[in-house]
CSV table of C-alpha atoms and ligand atoms in Angstrom, one decimal:
chain,number,residue,atom,x,y,z
X,14,UNK,CA,-8.1,-22.8,-17.2
X,15,UNK,CA,-4.5,-23.9,-16.7
X,16,UNK,CA,-1.3,-21.9,-16.0
X,17,UNK,CA,1.2,-22.2,-19.0
X,18,UNK,CA,3.9,-19.7,-18.0
X,19,UNK,CA,4.9,-17.3,-15.3
X,20,UNK,CA,7.0,-14.2,-16.2
X,21,UNK,CA,8.6,-11.6,-14.0
X,22,UNK,CA,9.5,-8.0,-14.9
X,23,UNK,CA,11.6,-5.7,-12.8
X,24,UNK,CA,10.7,-2.2,-13.7
X,25,UNK,CA,12.9,0.8,-12.9
X,26,UNK,CA,12.0,4.4,-13.7
X,27,UNK,CA,13.7,7.6,-12.8
X,28,UNK,CA,11.6,10.3,-11.1
X,29,UNK,CA,11.5,14.0,-12.0
X,30,UNK,CA,13.2,14.9,-8.8
X,31,UNK,CA,14.7,13.0,-5.9
X,32,UNK,CA,13.2,13.3,-2.4
X,33,UNK,CA,13.8,12.0,1.1
X,34,UNK,CA,11.2,10.1,3.1
X,35,UNK,CA,11.8,9.9,6.9
X,36,UNK,CA,14.5,7.3,6.4
X,37,UNK,CA,16.2,7.7,3.1
X,38,UNK,CA,16.6,9.1,-0.4
X,39,UNK,CA,14.4,8.1,-3.3
X,40,UNK,CA,15.9,9.0,-6.7
X,41,UNK,CA,13.9,6.5,-8.8
X,42,UNK,CA,11.0,4.0,-8.5
X,43,UNK,CA,10.9,0.3,-9.1
X,44,UNK,CA,8.2,-2.4,-9.2
X,45,UNK,CA,8.3,-6.2,-9.6
X,46,UNK,CA,5.5,-7.2,-11.9
X,47,UNK,CA,4.4,-10.8,-12.4
X,48,UNK,CA,2.4,-12.1,-15.4
X,49,UNK,CA,0.7,-15.4,-15.2
X,50,UNK,CA,-0.2,-16.7,-18.7
X,51,UNK,CA,-2.8,-19.4,-19.2
X,52,UNK,CA,-2.9,-22.1,-21.8
X,53,UNK,CA,-5.6,-20.0,-23.6
X,54,UNK,CA,-3.3,-17.0,-23.7
X,55,UNK,CA,-5.0,-14.9,-21.0
X,56,UNK,CA,-2.7,-12.9,-18.8
X,57,UNK,CA,-3.2,-12.1,-15.1
X,58,UNK,CA,-1.1,-9.4,-13.4
X,59,UNK,CA,0.4,-9.0,-10.0
X,60,UNK,CA,3.0,-7.0,-8.1
X,61,UNK,CA,5.2,-8.0,-5.2
X,62,UNK,CA,7.4,-6.1,-2.7
X,63,UNK,CA,7.9,-2.4,-2.2
X,64,UNK,CA,11.2,-0.9,-1.0
X,65,UNK,CA,13.7,-3.8,-0.8
X,66,UNK,CA,15.7,-5.5,-3.5
X,67,UNK,CA,13.5,-7.4,-6.0
X,68,UNK,CA,16.0,-10.1,-6.9
X,69,UNK,CA,15.3,-12.3,-3.9
X,70,UNK,CA,11.6,-12.1,-4.6
X,71,UNK,CA,12.2,-13.0,-8.3
X,72,UNK,CA,14.2,-16.0,-7.1
X,73,UNK,CA,11.4,-17.2,-4.9
X,74,UNK,CA,8.9,-16.9,-7.8
X,75,UNK,CA,11.2,-18.6,-10.3
X,76,UNK,CA,12.8,-21.3,-8.3
X,77,UNK,CA,10.3,-22.1,-5.5
X,78,UNK,CA,6.7,-21.2,-6.5
X,79,UNK,CA,6.3,-21.1,-10.2
X,80,UNK,CA,7.3,-24.7,-10.9
X,81,UNK,CA,4.5,-25.8,-8.5
X,82,UNK,CA,1.9,-23.6,-10.3
X,83,UNK,CA,2.6,-24.6,-13.9
X,84,UNK,CA,-0.4,-26.7,-15.1
X,85,UNK,CA,-2.6,-25.7,-12.1
X,86,UNK,CA,-5.9,-23.9,-12.3
X,87,UNK,CA,-5.3,-20.2,-11.2
X,88,UNK,CA,-9.0,-19.7,-10.2
X,89,UNK,CA,-8.4,-21.1,-6.7
X,90,UNK,CA,-5.8,-18.6,-5.3
X,91,UNK,CA,-6.5,-19.1,-1.6
X,92,UNK,CA,-6.0,-22.9,-2.0
X,93,UNK,CA,-2.7,-22.3,-3.8
X,94,UNK,CA,-1.7,-19.8,-1.1
X,95,UNK,CA,-2.1,-22.4,1.7
X,96,UNK,CA,-0.2,-25.0,-0.3
X,97,UNK,CA,2.7,-22.8,-1.3
X,98,UNK,CA,3.0,-21.1,2.1
X,99,UNK,CA,3.0,-24.4,4.0
X,100,UNK,CA,5.7,-25.8,1.7
X,101,UNK,CA,8.1,-23.0,2.7
X,102,UNK,CA,7.0,-22.0,6.2
X,103,UNK,CA,10.1,-23.4,7.9
X,104,UNK,CA,12.1,-20.4,6.5
X,105,UNK,CA,9.6,-18.2,4.5
X,106,UNK,CA,7.0,-16.7,6.8
X,107,UNK,CA,8.1,-13.1,6.2
X,108,UNK,CA,10.1,-11.2,3.5
X,109,UNK,CA,10.7,-12.2,-0.1
X,110,UNK,CA,8.7,-15.5,0.0
X,111,UNK,CA,5.6,-13.6,1.1
X,112,UNK,CA,6.2,-10.8,-1.4
X,113,UNK,CA,6.5,-13.4,-4.1
X,114,UNK,CA,3.3,-15.1,-2.9
X,115,UNK,CA,1.6,-11.7,-2.9
X,116,UNK,CA,2.4,-11.1,-6.5
X,117,UNK,CA,1.3,-14.5,-7.7
X,118,UNK,CA,-1.9,-14.4,-5.6
X,119,UNK,CA,-2.9,-11.0,-7.1
X,120,UNK,CA,-2.3,-12.3,-10.6
X,121,UNK,CA,-4.4,-15.4,-9.9
X,122,UNK,CA,-7.3,-13.3,-8.6
X,123,UNK,CA,-7.0,-11.2,-11.8
X,124,UNK,CA,-7.3,-14.4,-13.9
X,125,UNK,CA,-10.2,-15.7,-11.8
X,126,UNK,CA,-12.1,-12.5,-12.4
X,127,UNK,CA,-11.4,-12.6,-16.1
X,128,UNK,CA,-12.5,-16.2,-16.2
X,129,UNK,CA,-15.8,-15.5,-14.5
X,130,UNK,CA,-16.3,-12.1,-16.3
X,131,UNK,CA,-16.5,-10.1,-13.0
X,132,UNK,CA,-14.3,-7.7,-11.1
X,133,UNK,CA,-12.4,-9.0,-8.2
X,134,UNK,CA,-14.7,-7.1,-5.8
X,135,UNK,CA,-17.6,-9.3,-6.9
X,136,UNK,CA,-15.6,-12.4,-6.1
X,137,UNK,CA,-14.8,-10.9,-2.7
X,138,UNK,CA,-18.5,-10.8,-1.9
X,139,UNK,CA,-19.6,-7.6,-3.6
X,140,UNK,CA,-18.7,-3.9,-3.9
X,141,UNK,CA,-20.0,-1.4,-1.3
X,142,UNK,CA,-18.9,1.5,-3.5
X,143,UNK,CA,-17.9,2.3,-7.1
X,144,UNK,CA,-15.5,5.1,-6.1
X,145,UNK,CA,-13.2,5.7,-3.1
X,146,UNK,CA,-12.2,9.0,-1.5
X,147,UNK,CA,-8.4,9.3,-1.9
X,148,UNK,CA,-5.9,10.9,0.5
X,149,UNK,CA,-2.8,12.5,-1.0
X,150,UNK,CA,0.5,11.1,0.3
X,151,UNK,CA,3.3,13.7,-0.1
X,152,UNK,CA,5.1,16.5,1.8
X,153,UNK,CA,8.4,14.6,1.5
X,154,UNK,CA,11.7,16.3,2.1
X,155,UNK,CA,13.3,17.8,-1.0
X,156,UNK,CA,16.7,16.4,-2.0
X,157,UNK,CA,18.1,19.8,-2.5
X,158,UNK,CA,17.5,20.9,1.1
X,159,UNK,CA,16.1,18.1,3.3
X,160,UNK,CA,16.9,19.8,6.6
X,161,UNK,CA,15.4,23.1,5.8
X,162,UNK,CA,12.0,24.1,7.3
X,163,UNK,CA,10.4,25.7,4.2
X,164,UNK,CA,6.8,26.7,4.9
X,165,UNK,CA,6.5,28.3,1.5
X,166,UNK,CA,7.2,25.1,-0.3
X,167,UNK,CA,4.8,23.2,2.0
X,168,UNK,CA,2.1,25.7,1.4
X,169,UNK,CA,2.5,25.5,-2.4
X,170,UNK,CA,2.2,21.7,-2.2
X,171,UNK,CA,-0.8,22.0,0.0
X,172,UNK,CA,-2.4,24.4,-2.5
X,173,UNK,CA,-1.8,22.0,-5.4
X,174,UNK,CA,-3.4,19.1,-3.4
X,175,UNK,CA,-6.4,21.3,-2.6
X,176,UNK,CA,-6.7,22.2,-6.3
X,177,UNK,CA,-6.7,18.4,-7.1
X,178,UNK,CA,-9.7,18.1,-4.9
X,179,UNK,CA,-8.1,16.2,-2.0
X,180,UNK,CA,-10.0,16.5,1.3
X,181,UNK,CA,-7.4,14.4,3.1
X,182,UNK,CA,-3.6,14.5,3.0
X,183,UNK,CA,-0.6,12.8,4.6
X,184,UNK,CA,2.8,14.2,5.2
X,185,UNK,CA,6.2,13.0,6.4
X,186,UNK,CA,8.0,13.6,9.7
X,187,UNK,CA,10.9,12.0,11.4
X,188,UNK,CA,13.9,13.3,9.4
X,189,UNK,CA,14.3,16.5,11.4
X,190,UNK,CA,14.3,17.3,15.1
X,191,UNK,CA,10.7,17.2,16.4
X,192,UNK,CA,10.5,20.9,16.8
X,193,UNK,CA,11.3,21.5,13.1
X,194,UNK,CA,9.0,18.8,11.9
X,195,UNK,CA,6.2,20.2,14.0
X,196,UNK,CA,6.8,23.6,12.4
X,197,UNK,CA,6.4,21.9,9.0
X,198,UNK,CA,3.1,20.3,10.1
X,199,UNK,CA,1.8,23.7,11.5
X,200,UNK,CA,2.5,25.2,8.1
X,201,UNK,CA,0.5,22.5,6.3
X,202,UNK,CA,-2.4,22.9,8.8
X,203,UNK,CA,-2.4,26.7,8.3
X,204,UNK,CA,-2.5,26.2,4.5
X,205,UNK,CA,-5.3,23.7,4.3
X,206,UNK,CA,-7.5,25.0,7.1
X,207,UNK,CA,-9.5,23.0,9.6
X,208,UNK,CA,-11.8,21.1,7.2
X,209,UNK,CA,-9.1,19.0,5.6
X,210,UNK,CA,-8.1,15.7,7.3
X,211,UNK,CA,-4.4,15.5,7.9
X,212,UNK,CA,-2.4,12.4,8.7
X,213,UNK,CA,1.3,12.0,9.3
X,214,UNK,CA,3.9,9.2,8.8
X,215,UNK,CA,7.3,9.0,10.6
X,216,UNK,CA,8.4,5.6,9.1
X,217,UNK,CA,9.2,4.4,12.6
X,218,UNK,CA,11.6,7.3,13.3
X,219,UNK,CA,11.0,7.6,17.1
X,220,UNK,CA,11.4,5.8,20.4
X,221,UNK,CA,8.4,5.8,22.7
X,222,UNK,CA,9.3,8.9,24.7
X,223,UNK,CA,9.7,11.0,21.6
X,224,UNK,CA,6.6,9.5,19.9
X,225,UNK,CA,4.6,10.6,23.0
X,226,UNK,CA,5.8,14.2,22.6
X,227,UNK,CA,5.0,14.1,18.8
X,228,UNK,CA,1.5,12.6,19.5
X,229,UNK,CA,0.7,15.5,21.9
X,230,UNK,CA,1.7,18.1,19.2
X,231,UNK,CA,-0.3,16.2,16.5
X,232,UNK,CA,-3.4,16.2,18.8
X,233,UNK,CA,-3.1,20.0,19.1
X,234,UNK,CA,-3.1,20.3,15.3
X,235,UNK,CA,-6.0,17.9,15.0
X,236,UNK,CA,-4.2,15.2,13.0
X,237,UNK,CA,-6.2,12.1,12.2
X,238,UNK,CA,-3.5,9.4,12.5
X,239,UNK,CA,0.1,9.0,13.4
X,240,UNK,CA,1.6,6.3,11.2
X,241,UNK,CA,4.5,4.0,12.1
X,242,UNK,CA,5.5,6.1,15.2
X,243,UNK,CA,8.0,3.5,16.5
X,244,UNK,CA,9.8,0.5,15.1
X,245,UNK,CA,7.4,-2.2,13.9
X,246,UNK,CA,9.0,-4.9,16.0
X,247,UNK,CA,8.5,-2.9,19.2
X,248,UNK,CA,4.9,-3.9,19.9
X,249,UNK,CA,5.1,-2.8,23.6
X,250,UNK,CA,5.9,0.8,22.6
X,251,UNK,CA,3.1,0.7,20.0
X,252,UNK,CA,0.7,-0.4,22.6
X,253,UNK,CA,1.9,2.1,25.2
X,254,UNK,CA,1.6,4.9,22.8
X,255,UNK,CA,-1.9,3.9,21.6
X,256,UNK,CA,-3.0,3.8,25.2
X,257,UNK,CA,-2.3,7.5,25.7
X,258,UNK,CA,-2.1,9.1,22.2
X,259,UNK,CA,-4.7,11.8,21.5
X,260,UNK,CA,-4.5,10.8,17.8
X,261,UNK,CA,-5.2,7.3,16.4
X,262,UNK,CA,-2.1,5.1,15.8
X,263,UNK,CA,-1.6,3.5,12.4
X,264,UNK,CA,0.9,0.9,11.1
X,265,UNK,CA,1.4,-2.4,9.4
X,266,UNK,CA,3.1,-1.7,6.0
X,267,UNK,CA,6.1,-3.7,7.2
X,268,UNK,CA,4.0,-6.6,8.5
X,269,UNK,CA,3.3,-9.9,6.8
X,270,UNK,CA,0.4,-12.4,6.6
X,271,UNK,CA,-2.6,-13.0,9.0
X,272,UNK,CA,-0.1,-14.2,11.6
X,273,UNK,CA,1.8,-10.9,11.7
X,274,UNK,CA,-1.4,-8.9,11.8
X,275,UNK,CA,-3.0,-11.1,14.4
X,276,UNK,CA,0.0,-10.2,16.7
X,277,UNK,CA,-0.1,-6.5,15.8
X,278,UNK,CA,-3.8,-6.2,16.3
X,279,UNK,CA,-4.1,-8.7,19.1
X,280,UNK,CA,-1.5,-6.8,21.1
X,281,UNK,CA,-3.6,-3.6,20.8
X,282,UNK,CA,-1.0,-1.7,18.8
X,283,UNK,CA,-3.0,0.1,16.2
X,284,UNK,CA,-6.3,1.8,15.5
X,285,UNK,CA,-5.7,1.6,11.7
X,286,UNK,CA,-4.0,-1.5,10.2
X,287,UNK,CA,-2.2,-0.9,6.9
X,288,UNK,CA,-1.4,-4.1,5.1
X,289,UNK,CA,0.3,-3.6,1.7
X,290,UNK,CA,-1.2,-6.1,-0.7
X,291,UNK,CA,2.1,-6.6,-2.6
X,292,UNK,CA,3.8,-7.4,0.7
X,293,UNK,CA,1.5,-9.0,3.2
X,294,UNK,CA,0.3,-11.9,1.1
X,295,UNK,CA,-2.0,-10.5,-1.6
X,296,UNK,CA,-5.8,-10.5,-1.9
X,297,UNK,CA,-6.3,-13.9,-0.3
X,298,UNK,CA,-4.4,-12.8,2.8
X,299,UNK,CA,-6.1,-9.4,2.9
X,300,UNK,CA,-9.4,-11.2,3.5
X,301,UNK,CA,-8.0,-13.0,6.6
X,302,UNK,CA,-6.3,-9.8,7.9
X,303,UNK,CA,-9.5,-7.8,7.4
X,304,UNK,CA,-11.5,-10.3,9.4
X,305,UNK,CA,-9.0,-10.2,12.3
X,306,UNK,CA,-9.2,-6.4,12.3
X,307,UNK,CA,-13.0,-6.3,12.0
X,308,UNK,CA,-13.4,-8.5,15.1
X,309,UNK,CA,-11.1,-6.2,17.0
X,310,UNK,CA,-12.8,-3.0,15.8
X,311,UNK,CA,-9.7,-1.9,13.9
X,312,UNK,CA,-10.0,-0.1,10.6
X,313,UNK,CA,-8.1,-1.5,7.6
X,314,UNK,CA,-6.7,0.9,5.0
X,315,UNK,CA,-4.2,-0.6,2.6
X,316,UNK,CA,-0.7,0.9,2.3
X,317,UNK,CA,0.1,1.6,-1.4
X,318,UNK,CA,3.4,2.5,-2.9
X,319,UNK,CA,3.6,0.5,-6.1
X,320,UNK,CA,2.7,0.7,-9.7
X,321,UNK,CA,-0.7,0.9,-11.3
X,322,UNK,CA,-1.1,-2.8,-10.8
X,323,UNK,CA,-0.7,-2.6,-7.0
X,324,UNK,CA,-3.1,0.4,-7.0
X,325,UNK,CA,-5.7,-1.5,-9.0
X,326,UNK,CA,-5.5,-4.4,-6.6
X,327,UNK,CA,-6.0,-2.1,-3.6
X,328,UNK,CA,-9.0,-0.5,-5.3
X,329,UNK,CA,-10.7,-3.9,-5.7
X,330,UNK,CA,-10.3,-4.8,-2.0
X,331,UNK,CA,-11.3,-1.3,-0.9
X,332,UNK,CA,-14.5,-1.5,-3.0
X,333,UNK,CA,-15.4,-4.7,-1.2
X,334,UNK,CA,-14.5,-3.4,2.3
X,335,UNK,CA,-17.6,-2.6,4.5
X,336,UNK,CA,-17.7,0.6,6.5
X,337,UNK,CA,-16.3,0.2,10.0
X,338,UNK,CA,-18.8,0.0,11.5
X,339,UNK,CA,-21.5,-0.6,8.9
X,340,UNK,CA,-23.8,2.4,9.4
X,341,UNK,CA,-26.5,4.5,7.7
X,342,UNK,CA,-24.2,7.5,7.4
X,343,UNK,CA,-20.8,6.9,5.8
X,344,UNK,CA,-18.1,9.5,6.3
X,345,UNK,CA,-14.6,9.0,4.7
X,346,UNK,CA,-12.0,8.2,7.4
X,347,UNK,CA,-14.6,8.2,10.2
X,348,UNK,CA,-16.0,4.9,9.0
X,349,UNK,CA,-15.5,4.8,5.2
X,350,UNK,CA,-12.2,3.3,3.9
X,351,UNK,CA,-10.0,5.7,2.0
X,352,UNK,CA,-7.4,5.1,-0.8
X,353,UNK,CA,-3.8,6.1,-0.3
X,354,UNK,CA,-2.8,8.1,-3.4
X,355,UNK,CA,0.9,8.7,-3.8
X,356,UNK,CA,1.3,12.2,-5.3
X,357,UNK,CA,5.1,11.9,-6.0
X,358,UNK,CA,6.1,11.5,-9.6
X,359,UNK,CA,6.0,7.8,-10.5
X,360,UNK,CA,6.0,6.8,-14.2
X,361,UNK,CA,5.2,3.2,-13.2
X,362,UNK,CA,1.9,4.4,-11.6
X,363,UNK,CA,1.1,7.0,-14.3
X,364,UNK,CA,2.1,5.2,-17.5
X,365,UNK,CA,2.0,1.4,-17.0
X,366,UNK,CA,-1.8,1.0,-17.5
X,367,UNK,CA,-3.5,1.8,-20.8
X,368,UNK,CA,-6.2,3.5,-18.8
X,369,UNK,CA,-4.3,5.0,-15.9
X,370,UNK,CA,-6.1,5.2,-12.5
X,371,UNK,CA,-6.7,8.9,-12.0
X,372,UNK,CA,-8.0,11.2,-9.4
X,373,UNK,CA,-11.2,13.0,-10.1
X,374,UNK,CA,-11.9,15.8,-7.5
X,375,UNK,CA,-10.3,13.8,-4.7
X,376,UNK,CA,-12.0,10.5,-5.6
X,377,UNK,CA,-10.9,7.5,-7.7
X,378,UNK,CA,-13.3,5.3,-9.6
X,379,UNK,CA,-13.0,1.5,-9.1
X,380,UNK,CA,-12.4,-0.2,-12.4
X,381,UNK,CA,-15.5,-2.3,-13.2
X,382,UNK,CA,-14.2,-4.6,-15.9
X,383,UNK,CA,-13.2,-8.2,-15.1
X,384,UNK,CA,-10.4,-9.1,-12.7
X,385,UNK,CA,-8.3,-6.1,-11.7
X,386,UNK,CA,-10.1,-4.1,-14.4
X,387,UNK,CA,-6.9,-2.8,-15.9
X,388,UNK,CA,-4.7,-3.5,-19.0
X,389,UNK,CA,-0.9,-3.3,-18.8
X,390,UNK,CA,0.7,-1.4,-21.7
X,391,UNK,CA,3.3,-3.8,-23.0
X,392,UNK,CA,5.4,-1.1,-24.7
X,393,UNK,CA,5.7,0.7,-21.3
X,394,UNK,CA,6.4,-2.6,-19.6
X,395,UNK,CA,9.4,-3.3,-22.0
X,396,UNK,CA,10.6,0.2,-21.8
X,397,UNK,CA,11.1,0.1,-18.0
X,398,UNK,CA,12.0,-3.6,-17.7
X,399,UNK,CA,15.6,-4.1,-16.7
X,400,UNK,CA,15.6,-7.9,-16.6
X,401,UNK,CA,15.9,-10.4,-19.4
X,402,UNK,CA,12.3,-11.4,-18.8
X,403,UNK,CA,12.4,-14.6,-16.7
X,404,UNK,CA,9.7,-17.0,-17.8
X,405,UNK,CA,9.0,-20.4,-16.2
N,525,MG,MG1,3.9,4.7,5.7
């Protein structure tokens, strides 16, 4: 099996309604998709990046990495990762280079699975589960009134998540004063009752002193984790918060490679590490990050924000992730890994795959066919592609 061509697609899709996260407005969604085509005409799919501009990532793929991969066997992704990373480490250990590497790595794992006729989870050593409990990410701030505390709207969203079968949910805080955001979280807790696991994400909105106040309130409301409480560069505040927080501290979606996670985990910053496969280095790097976390007793739950391709990649690694710790009784969140399921409108998640990855009573089945186990709908790909497809 040899690589004949590498194509990039920049997909952009409007969403039904705009919304605010803790840091900014989302009025549409985008995904950078990579297709690696072999000489036999088999395609492997990957995704790279999440929030930032995709053009630098495309340039890294087109100008730096793709020329070195043409003609190579794609079934040795970890070997290619080491070679490509070391060629650009002088200036490419974070950011677009690693997002580019992530996309290419995922596509090569897809091809390896297709070549051997097995899902990626088998190549990773074997699946522990064939479906994963999902947690619903939502409770964003509406664009038509982001500063309003609107318990009715939050209760309605909580009800719709309960109807979908979610037993775990995550909301946003950090855009409003702490007191108002805590009123929002109280409304959600009241709506879902005590048996639903709740988590919260502030997208690094706070300094240490404010994060401590928030953590105390979240403890009172029995939240299960406090995600990105402080800026990701501020490891000392992470560590100080974790030492005293009544709720577990999560983070890592802005971190890159085993080296970044070794620092984050080694400094004692998090209880839950959240690498994004499309950002941190793909599936090859996930394996190293998971090992570093496992040795430290830290749980690894992938961050997911991308299209159906990124979601499929996360499902494969989640299938192959052992409980933390391995034990006779598995309980989602307590020791079983869970899947982040973005509940905002995203046509790139919903429509890009011929068999979309869907929720069934709060759980998601892991595709069992070779590779990522999904097929990209080329009509949908062209409909949302805003680039002249760049092929190398
Ligand atoms: Mg987050």
